[in-house]
Short mmCIF file of N, CA, C and O in Angstrom, two decimals:
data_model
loop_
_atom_site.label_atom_id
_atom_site.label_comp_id
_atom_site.label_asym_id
_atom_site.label_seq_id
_atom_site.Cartn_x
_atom_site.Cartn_y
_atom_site.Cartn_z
N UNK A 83 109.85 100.00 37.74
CA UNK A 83 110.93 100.60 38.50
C UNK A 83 112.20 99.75 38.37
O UNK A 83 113.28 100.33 38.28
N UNK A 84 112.14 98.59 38.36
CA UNK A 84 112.97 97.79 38.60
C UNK A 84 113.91 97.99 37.20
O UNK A 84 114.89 98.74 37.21
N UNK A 85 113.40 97.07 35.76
CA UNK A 85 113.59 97.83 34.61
C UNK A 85 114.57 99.61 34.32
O UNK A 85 115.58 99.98 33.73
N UNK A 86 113.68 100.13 35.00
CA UNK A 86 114.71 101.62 35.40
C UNK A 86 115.95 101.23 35.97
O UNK A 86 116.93 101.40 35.24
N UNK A 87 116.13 100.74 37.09
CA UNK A 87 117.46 100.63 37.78
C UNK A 87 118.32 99.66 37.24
O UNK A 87 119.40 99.45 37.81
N UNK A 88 118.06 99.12 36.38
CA UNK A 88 118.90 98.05 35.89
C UNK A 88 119.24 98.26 34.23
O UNK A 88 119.87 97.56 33.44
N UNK A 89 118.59 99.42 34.09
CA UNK A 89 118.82 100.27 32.59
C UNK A 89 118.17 99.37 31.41
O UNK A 89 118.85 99.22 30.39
N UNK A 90 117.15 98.89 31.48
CA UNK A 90 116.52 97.93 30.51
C UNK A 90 115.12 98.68 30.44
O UNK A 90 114.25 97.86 30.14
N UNK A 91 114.75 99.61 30.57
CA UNK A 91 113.51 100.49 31.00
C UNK A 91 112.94 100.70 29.34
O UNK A 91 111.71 100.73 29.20
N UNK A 92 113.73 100.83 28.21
CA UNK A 92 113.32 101.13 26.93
C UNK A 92 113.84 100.40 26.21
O UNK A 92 114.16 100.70 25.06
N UNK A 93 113.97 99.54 26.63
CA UNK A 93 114.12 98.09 25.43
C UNK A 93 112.13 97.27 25.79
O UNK A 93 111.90 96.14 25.36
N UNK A 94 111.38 97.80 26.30
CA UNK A 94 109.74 97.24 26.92
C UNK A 94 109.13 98.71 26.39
O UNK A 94 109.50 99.85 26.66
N UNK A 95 107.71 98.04 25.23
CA UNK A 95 107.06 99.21 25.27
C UNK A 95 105.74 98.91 26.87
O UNK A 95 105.46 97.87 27.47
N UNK A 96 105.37 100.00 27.02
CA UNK A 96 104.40 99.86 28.22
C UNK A 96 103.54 98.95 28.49
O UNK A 96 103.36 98.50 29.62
N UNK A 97 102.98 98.62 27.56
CA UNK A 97 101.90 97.48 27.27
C UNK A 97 102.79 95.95 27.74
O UNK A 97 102.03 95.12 28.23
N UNK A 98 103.94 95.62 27.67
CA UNK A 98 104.40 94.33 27.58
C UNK A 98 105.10 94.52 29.37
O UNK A 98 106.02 93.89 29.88
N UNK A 99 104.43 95.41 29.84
CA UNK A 99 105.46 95.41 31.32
C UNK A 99 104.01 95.07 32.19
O UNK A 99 103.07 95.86 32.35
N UNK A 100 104.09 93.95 32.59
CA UNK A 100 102.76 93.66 33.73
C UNK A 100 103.40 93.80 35.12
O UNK A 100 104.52 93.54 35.55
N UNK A 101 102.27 94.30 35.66
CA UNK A 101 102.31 94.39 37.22
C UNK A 101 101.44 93.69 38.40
O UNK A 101 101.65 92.50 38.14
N UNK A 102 100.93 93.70 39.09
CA UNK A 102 99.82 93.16 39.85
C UNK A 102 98.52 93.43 39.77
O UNK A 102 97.62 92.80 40.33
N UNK A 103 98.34 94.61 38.91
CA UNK A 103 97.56 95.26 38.63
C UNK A 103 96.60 94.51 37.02
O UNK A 103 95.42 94.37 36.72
N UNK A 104 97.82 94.24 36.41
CA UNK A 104 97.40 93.17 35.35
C UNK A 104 97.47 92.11 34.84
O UNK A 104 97.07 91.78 33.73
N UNK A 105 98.04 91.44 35.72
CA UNK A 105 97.74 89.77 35.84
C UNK A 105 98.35 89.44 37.03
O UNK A 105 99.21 89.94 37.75
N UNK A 106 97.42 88.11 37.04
CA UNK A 106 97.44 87.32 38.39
C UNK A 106 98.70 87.14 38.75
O UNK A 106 99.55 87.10 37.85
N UNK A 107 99.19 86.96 40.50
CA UNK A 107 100.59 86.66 40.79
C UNK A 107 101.12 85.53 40.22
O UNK A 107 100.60 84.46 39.89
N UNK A 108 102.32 85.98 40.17
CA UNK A 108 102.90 84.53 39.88
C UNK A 108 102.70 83.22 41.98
O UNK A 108 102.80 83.48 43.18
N UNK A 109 102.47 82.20 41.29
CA UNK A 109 102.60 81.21 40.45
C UNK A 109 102.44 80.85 38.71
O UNK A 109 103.01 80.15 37.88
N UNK A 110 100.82 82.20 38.79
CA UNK A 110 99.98 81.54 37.99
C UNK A 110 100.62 82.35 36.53
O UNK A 110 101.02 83.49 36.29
N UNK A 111 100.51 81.40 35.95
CA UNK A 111 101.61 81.98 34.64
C UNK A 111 100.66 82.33 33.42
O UNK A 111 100.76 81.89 32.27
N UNK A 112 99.42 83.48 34.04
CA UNK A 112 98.61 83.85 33.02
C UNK A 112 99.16 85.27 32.28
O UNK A 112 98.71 85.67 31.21
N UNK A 113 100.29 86.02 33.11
CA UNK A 113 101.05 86.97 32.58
C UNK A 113 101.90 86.50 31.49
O UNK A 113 101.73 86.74 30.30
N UNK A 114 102.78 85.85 31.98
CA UNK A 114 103.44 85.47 31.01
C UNK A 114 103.23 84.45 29.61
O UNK A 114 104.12 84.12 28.83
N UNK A 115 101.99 84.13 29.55
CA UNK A 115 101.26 83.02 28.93
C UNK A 115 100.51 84.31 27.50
O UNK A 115 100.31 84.10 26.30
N UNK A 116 100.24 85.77 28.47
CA UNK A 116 99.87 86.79 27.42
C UNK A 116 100.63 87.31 26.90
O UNK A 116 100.21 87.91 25.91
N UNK A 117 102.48 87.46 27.23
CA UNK A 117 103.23 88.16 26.86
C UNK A 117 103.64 87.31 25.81
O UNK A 117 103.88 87.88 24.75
N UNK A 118 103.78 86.06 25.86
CA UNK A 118 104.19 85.07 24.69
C UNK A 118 102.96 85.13 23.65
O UNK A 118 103.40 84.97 22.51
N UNK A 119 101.70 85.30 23.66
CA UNK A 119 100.91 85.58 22.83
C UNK A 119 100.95 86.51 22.44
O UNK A 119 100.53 86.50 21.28
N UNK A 120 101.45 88.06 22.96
CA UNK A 120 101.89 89.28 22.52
C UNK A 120 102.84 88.87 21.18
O UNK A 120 102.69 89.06 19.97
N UNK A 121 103.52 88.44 21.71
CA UNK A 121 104.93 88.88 20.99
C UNK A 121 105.08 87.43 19.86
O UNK A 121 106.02 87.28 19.08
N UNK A 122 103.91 86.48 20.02
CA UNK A 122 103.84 85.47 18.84
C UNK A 122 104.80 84.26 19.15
O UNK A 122 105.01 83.48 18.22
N UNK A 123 105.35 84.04 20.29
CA UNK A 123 106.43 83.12 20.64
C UNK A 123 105.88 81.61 21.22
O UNK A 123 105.06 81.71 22.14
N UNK A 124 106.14 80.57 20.90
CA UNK A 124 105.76 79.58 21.82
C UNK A 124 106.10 79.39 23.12
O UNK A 124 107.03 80.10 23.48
N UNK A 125 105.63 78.63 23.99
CA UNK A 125 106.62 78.38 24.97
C UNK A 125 107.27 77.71 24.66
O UNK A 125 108.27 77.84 25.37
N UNK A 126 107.48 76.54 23.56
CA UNK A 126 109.02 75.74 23.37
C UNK A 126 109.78 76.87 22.89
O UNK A 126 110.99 76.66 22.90
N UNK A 127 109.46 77.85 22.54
CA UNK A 127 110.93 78.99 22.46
C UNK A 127 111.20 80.02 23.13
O UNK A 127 111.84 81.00 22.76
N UNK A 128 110.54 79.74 24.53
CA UNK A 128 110.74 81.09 25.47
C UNK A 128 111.70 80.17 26.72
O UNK A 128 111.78 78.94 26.72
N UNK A 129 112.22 80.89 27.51
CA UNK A 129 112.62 80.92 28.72
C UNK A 129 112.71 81.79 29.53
O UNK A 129 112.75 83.00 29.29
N UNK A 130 112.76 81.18 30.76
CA UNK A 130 111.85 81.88 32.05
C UNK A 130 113.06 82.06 33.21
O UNK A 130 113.53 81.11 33.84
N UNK A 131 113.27 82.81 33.29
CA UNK A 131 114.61 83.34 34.05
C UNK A 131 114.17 84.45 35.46
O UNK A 131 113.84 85.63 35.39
N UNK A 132 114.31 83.44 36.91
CA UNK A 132 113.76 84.17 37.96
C UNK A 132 114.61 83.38 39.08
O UNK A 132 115.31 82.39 38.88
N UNK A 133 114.35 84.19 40.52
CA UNK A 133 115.72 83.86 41.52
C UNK A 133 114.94 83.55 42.53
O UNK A 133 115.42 83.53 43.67
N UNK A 134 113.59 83.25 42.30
CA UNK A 134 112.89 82.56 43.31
C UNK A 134 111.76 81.01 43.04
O UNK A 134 111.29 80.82 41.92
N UNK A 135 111.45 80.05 44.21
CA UNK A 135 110.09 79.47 43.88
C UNK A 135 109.35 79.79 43.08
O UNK A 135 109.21 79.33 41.94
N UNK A 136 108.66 80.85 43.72
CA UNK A 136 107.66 81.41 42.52
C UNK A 136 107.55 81.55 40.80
O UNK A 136 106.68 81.27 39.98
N UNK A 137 109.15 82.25 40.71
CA UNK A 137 109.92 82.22 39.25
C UNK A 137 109.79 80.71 38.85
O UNK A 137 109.77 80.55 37.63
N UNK A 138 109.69 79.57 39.58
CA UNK A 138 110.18 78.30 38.74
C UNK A 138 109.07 77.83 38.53
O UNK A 138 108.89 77.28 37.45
N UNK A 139 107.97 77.89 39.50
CA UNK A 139 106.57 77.41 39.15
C UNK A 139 105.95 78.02 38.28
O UNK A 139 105.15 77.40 37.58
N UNK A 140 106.18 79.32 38.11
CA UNK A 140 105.45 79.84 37.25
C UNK A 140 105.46 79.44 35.46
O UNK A 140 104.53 79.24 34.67
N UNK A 141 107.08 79.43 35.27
CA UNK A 141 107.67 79.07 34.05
C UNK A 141 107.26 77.64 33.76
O UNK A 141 107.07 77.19 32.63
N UNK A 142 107.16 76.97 34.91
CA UNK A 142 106.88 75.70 34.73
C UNK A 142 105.36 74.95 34.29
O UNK A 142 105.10 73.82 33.87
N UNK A 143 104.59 76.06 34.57
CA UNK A 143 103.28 75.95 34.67
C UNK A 143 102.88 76.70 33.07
O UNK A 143 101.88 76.55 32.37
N UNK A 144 104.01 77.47 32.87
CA UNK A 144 103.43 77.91 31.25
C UNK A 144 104.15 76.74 30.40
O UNK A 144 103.70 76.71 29.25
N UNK A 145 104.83 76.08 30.57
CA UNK A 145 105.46 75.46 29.58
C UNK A 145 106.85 75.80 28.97
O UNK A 145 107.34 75.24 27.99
N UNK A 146 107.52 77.00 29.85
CA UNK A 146 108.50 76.91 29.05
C UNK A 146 110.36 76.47 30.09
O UNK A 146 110.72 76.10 31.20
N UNK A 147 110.71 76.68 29.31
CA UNK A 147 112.23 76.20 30.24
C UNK A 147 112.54 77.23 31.29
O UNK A 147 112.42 78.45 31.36
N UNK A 148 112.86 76.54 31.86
CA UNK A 148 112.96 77.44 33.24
C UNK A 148 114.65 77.04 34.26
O UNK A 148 115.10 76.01 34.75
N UNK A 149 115.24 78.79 34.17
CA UNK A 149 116.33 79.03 34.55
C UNK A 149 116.26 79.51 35.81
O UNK A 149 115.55 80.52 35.83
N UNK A 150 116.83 79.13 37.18
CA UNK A 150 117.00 79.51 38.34
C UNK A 150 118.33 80.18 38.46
O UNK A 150 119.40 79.57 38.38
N UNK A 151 118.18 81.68 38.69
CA UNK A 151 119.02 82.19 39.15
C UNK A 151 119.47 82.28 40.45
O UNK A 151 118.79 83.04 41.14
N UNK A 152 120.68 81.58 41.18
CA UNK A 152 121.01 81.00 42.52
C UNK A 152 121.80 82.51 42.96
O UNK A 152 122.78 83.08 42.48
N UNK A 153 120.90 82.84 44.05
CA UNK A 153 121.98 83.86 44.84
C UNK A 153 121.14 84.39 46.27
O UNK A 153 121.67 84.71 47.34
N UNK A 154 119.83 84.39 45.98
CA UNK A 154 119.30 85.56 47.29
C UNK A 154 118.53 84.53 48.10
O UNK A 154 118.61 84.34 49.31
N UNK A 155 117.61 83.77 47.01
CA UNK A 155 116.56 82.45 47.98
C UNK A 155 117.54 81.16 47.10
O UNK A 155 118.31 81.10 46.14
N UNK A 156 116.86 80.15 48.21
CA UNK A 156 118.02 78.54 47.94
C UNK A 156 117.15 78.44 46.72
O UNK A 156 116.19 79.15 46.41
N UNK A 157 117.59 77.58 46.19
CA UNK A 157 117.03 76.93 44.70
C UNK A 157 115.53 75.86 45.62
O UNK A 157 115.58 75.34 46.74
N UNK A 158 114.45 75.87 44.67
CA UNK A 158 113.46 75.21 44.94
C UNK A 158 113.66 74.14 45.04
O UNK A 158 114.31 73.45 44.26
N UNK A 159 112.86 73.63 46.52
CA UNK A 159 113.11 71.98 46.64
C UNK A 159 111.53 71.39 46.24
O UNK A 159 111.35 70.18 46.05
N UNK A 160 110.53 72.28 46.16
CA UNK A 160 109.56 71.20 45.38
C UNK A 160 108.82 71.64 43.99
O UNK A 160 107.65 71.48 43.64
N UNK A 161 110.09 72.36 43.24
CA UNK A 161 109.94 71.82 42.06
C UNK A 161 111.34 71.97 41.36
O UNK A 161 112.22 72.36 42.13
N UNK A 162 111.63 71.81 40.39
CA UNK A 162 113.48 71.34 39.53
C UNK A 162 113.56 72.13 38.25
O UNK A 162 113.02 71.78 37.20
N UNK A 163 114.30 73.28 38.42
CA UNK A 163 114.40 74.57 37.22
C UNK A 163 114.94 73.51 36.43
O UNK A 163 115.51 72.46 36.73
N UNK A 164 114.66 74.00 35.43
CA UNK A 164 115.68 73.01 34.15
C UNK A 164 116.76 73.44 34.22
O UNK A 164 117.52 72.65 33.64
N UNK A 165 117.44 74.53 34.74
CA UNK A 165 118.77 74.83 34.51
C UNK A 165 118.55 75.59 36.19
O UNK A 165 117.54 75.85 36.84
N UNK A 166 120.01 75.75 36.44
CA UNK A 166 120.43 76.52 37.76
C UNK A 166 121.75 77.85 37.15
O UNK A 166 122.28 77.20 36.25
N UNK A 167 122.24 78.76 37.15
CA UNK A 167 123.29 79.40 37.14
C UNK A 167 123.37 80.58 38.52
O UNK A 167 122.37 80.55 39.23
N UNK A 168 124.20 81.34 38.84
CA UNK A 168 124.62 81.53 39.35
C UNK A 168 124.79 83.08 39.40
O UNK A 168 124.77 83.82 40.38
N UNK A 169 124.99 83.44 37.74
CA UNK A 169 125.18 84.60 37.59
C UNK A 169 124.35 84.77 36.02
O UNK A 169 124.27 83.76 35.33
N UNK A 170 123.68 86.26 35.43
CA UNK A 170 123.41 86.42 34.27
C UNK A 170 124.38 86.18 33.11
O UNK A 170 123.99 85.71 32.04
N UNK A 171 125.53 86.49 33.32
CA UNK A 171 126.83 86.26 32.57
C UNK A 171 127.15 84.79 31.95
O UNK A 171 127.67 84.49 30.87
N UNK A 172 126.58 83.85 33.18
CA UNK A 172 126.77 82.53 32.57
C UNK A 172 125.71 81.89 31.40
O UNK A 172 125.62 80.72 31.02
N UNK A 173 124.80 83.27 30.89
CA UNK A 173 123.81 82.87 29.65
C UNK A 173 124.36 83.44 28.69
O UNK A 173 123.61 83.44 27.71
N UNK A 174 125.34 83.93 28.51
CA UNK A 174 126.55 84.25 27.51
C UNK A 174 127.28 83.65 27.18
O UNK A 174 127.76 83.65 26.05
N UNK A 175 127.64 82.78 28.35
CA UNK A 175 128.33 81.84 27.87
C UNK A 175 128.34 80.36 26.54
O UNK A 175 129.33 79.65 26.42
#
């Protein structure tokens, strides 16, 4: 749903969109640990881009770099995104 409202809905074939239904919640970064095996990527070449705790542990726990997006929850105080921004725009930069 989310994907839908944000118009990114068909750039994901079905198979690469997990839900709760097919892998464990995040913390546990066994979703994203299959999507990088999907798609043949390491984690030294992925990054993990989320606006909560959860988002930073998780990325952190697969191994890859991990971007905190600062706006809705405070940035995590017990664990340290590798990067902080503010807005999506500033990964264009």
């Amino acid at each position: 749903v989310t994907l839908e409202v944000i118009g990114l809905r068909d750039f994901f074939e079905d198979h690469h969109i997990l839900g709760r239904e097919e892998a464990p919640h995040k913390p546990d970064p066994a979703g994203l640990l299959h999507l990088l095996e999907t798609w043949g990527v390491g984690p030294e070449e992925a990054v993990f881009i989320g606006d909560n705790a959860f988002d930073v542990l998780t990325g952190k726990a697969a191994g890859v770099t991990t971007i905190f997006l600062d706006g809705i929850d405070p940035a995590p105080t017990d664990v340290q995104p590798d990067h902080i921004i503010e807005s999506l725009e500033e990964l264009c930069r």
